CSV table of C-alpha atoms in Angstrom, one decimal:
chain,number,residue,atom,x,y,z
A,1021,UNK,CA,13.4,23.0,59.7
A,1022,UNK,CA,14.0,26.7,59.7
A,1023,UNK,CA,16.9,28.0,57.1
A,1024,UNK,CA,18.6,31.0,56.3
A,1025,UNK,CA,20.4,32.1,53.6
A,1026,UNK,CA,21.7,35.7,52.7
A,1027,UNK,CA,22.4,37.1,49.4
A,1028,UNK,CA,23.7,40.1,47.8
A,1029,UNK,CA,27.0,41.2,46.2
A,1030,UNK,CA,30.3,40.2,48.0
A,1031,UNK,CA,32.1,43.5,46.7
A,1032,UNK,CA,31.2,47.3,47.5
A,1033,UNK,CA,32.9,50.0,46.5
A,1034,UNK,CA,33.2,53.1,49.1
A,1035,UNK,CA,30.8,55.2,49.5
A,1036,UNK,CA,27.9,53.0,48.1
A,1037,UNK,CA,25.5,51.6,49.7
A,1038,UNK,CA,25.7,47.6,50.9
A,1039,UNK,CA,22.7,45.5,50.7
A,1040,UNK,CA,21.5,42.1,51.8
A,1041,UNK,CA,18.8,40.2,51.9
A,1042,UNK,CA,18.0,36.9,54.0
A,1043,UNK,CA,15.6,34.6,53.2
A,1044,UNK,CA,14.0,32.2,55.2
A,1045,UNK,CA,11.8,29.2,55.3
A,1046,UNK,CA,10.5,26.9,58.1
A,1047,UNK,CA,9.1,29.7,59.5
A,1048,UNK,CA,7.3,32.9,59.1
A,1049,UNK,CA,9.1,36.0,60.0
A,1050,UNK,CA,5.7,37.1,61.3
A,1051,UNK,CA,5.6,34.6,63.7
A,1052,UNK,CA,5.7,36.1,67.4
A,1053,UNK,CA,8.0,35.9,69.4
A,1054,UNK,CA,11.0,35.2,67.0
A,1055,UNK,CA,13.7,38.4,66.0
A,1056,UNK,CA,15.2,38.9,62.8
A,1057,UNK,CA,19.0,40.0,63.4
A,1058,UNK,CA,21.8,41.3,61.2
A,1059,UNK,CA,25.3,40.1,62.5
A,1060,UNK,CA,28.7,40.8,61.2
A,1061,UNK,CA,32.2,40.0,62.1
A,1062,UNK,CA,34.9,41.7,60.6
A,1063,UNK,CA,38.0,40.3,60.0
A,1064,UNK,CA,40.1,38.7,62.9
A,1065,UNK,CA,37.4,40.8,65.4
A,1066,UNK,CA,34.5,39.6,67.1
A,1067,UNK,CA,30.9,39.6,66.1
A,1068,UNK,CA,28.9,42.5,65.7
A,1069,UNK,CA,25.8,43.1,66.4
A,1070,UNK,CA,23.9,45.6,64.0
A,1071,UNK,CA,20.2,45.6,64.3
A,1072,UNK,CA,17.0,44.0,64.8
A,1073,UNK,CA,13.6,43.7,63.2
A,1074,UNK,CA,10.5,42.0,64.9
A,1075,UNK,CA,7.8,40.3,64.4
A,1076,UNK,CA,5.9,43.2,64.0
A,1077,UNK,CA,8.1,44.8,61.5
A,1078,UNK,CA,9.4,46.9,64.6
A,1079,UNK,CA,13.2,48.0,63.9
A,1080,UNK,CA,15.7,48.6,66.7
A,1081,UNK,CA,19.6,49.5,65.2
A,1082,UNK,CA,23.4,49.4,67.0
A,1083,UNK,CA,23.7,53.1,68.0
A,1084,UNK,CA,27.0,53.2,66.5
A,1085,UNK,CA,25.7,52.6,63.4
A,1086,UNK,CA,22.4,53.8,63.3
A,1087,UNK,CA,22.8,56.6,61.7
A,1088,UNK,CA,23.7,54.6,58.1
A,1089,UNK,CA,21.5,51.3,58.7
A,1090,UNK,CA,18.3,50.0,57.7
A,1091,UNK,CA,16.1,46.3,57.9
A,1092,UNK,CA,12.9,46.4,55.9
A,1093,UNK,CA,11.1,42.9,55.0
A,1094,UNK,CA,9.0,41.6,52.6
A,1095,UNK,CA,6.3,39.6,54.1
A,1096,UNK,CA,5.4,38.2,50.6
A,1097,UNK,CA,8.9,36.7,50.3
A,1098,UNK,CA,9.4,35.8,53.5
A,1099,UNK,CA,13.0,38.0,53.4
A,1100,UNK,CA,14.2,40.6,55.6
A,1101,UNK,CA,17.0,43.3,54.3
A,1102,UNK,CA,19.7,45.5,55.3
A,1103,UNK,CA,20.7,48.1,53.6
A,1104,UNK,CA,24.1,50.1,55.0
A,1105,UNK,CA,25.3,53.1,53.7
A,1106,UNK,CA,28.3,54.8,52.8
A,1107,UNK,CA,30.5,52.0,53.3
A,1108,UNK,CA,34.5,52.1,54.3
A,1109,UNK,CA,36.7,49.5,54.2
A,1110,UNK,CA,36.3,49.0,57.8
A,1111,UNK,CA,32.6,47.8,56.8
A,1112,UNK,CA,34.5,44.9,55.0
A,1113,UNK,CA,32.7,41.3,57.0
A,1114,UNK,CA,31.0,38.0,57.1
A,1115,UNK,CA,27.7,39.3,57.5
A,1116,UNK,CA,24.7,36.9,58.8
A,1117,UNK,CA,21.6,37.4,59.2
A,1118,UNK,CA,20.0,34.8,62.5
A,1119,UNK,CA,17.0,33.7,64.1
A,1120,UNK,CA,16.6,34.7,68.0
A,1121,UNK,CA,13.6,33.5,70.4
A,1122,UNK,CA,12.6,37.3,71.7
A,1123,UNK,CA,13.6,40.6,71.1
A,1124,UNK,CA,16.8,42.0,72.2
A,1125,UNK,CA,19.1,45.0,71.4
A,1126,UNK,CA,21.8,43.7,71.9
A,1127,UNK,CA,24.2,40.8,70.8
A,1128,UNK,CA,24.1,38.5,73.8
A,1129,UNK,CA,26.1,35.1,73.4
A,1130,UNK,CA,26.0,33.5,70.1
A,1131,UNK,CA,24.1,30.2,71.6
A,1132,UNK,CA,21.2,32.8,71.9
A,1133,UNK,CA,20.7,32.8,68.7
A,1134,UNK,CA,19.0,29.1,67.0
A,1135,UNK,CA,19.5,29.7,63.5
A,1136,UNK,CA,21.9,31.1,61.6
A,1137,UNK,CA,22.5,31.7,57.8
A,1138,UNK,CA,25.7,30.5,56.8
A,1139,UNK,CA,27.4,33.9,56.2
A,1140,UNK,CA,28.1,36.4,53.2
A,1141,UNK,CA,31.5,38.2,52.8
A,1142,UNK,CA,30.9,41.5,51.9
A,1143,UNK,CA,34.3,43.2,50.7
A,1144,UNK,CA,34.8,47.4,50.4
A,1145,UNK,CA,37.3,48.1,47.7
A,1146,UNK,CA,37.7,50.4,45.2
């Protein structure tokens, strides 16, 4: 049974820097052909799409927010990260992290995706 589960700090102040980390078991994140996706959905808006690392370690970002993203792993922890910086309140989400069968860079529907971690709400607030 494969499980996710993200963790970090549900408040941010602006400016800083959000970060996340999901963890999973059941499965290695170096398996081929699975993706390792960051979601988000804001508040009363849809979901989000942010960015995408594969098996490989290969990275591939939302080009809207590229410029202030990054997913790193650690293989050793089986985890994969995002960092996001200099945050705004419009940053403020349930962020998941979710298990796809090939890469894609893009969101696609949400059945495309066959596991999900059960969500983190980030807040930005000063």
């Amino acid at each position: 049974q494969v499980q996710l589960q993200e963790s970090g700090p549900g408040l941010v102040k602006p400016s800083q820097t959000l970060s996340l980390t999901c963890t999973v078991s059941g499965e290695s994140i170096t398996n081929t052909p699975y993706s390792w996706n960051w979601i988000r959905q804001p508040p009363e808006k849809g979901l989000e799409w942010m960015g995408v690392m594969a098996y490989d370690g290969s990275t591939y970002y939302s080009p809207s927010l590229k410029s202030r993203t990054s997913i790193s792993r650690d293989t050793s922890k089986n985890q994969f990260s995002l960092q996001l910086s200099s945050v705004t309140p419009e940053d403020t989400a349930v962020y998941y992290c979710a298990r796809r069968d090939g890469l894609y860079t893009e969101l696609g529907p949400p059945e495309a995706y066959d596991y999900w971690g059960q969500g983190t709400q980030v807040t930005v607030s000063s």
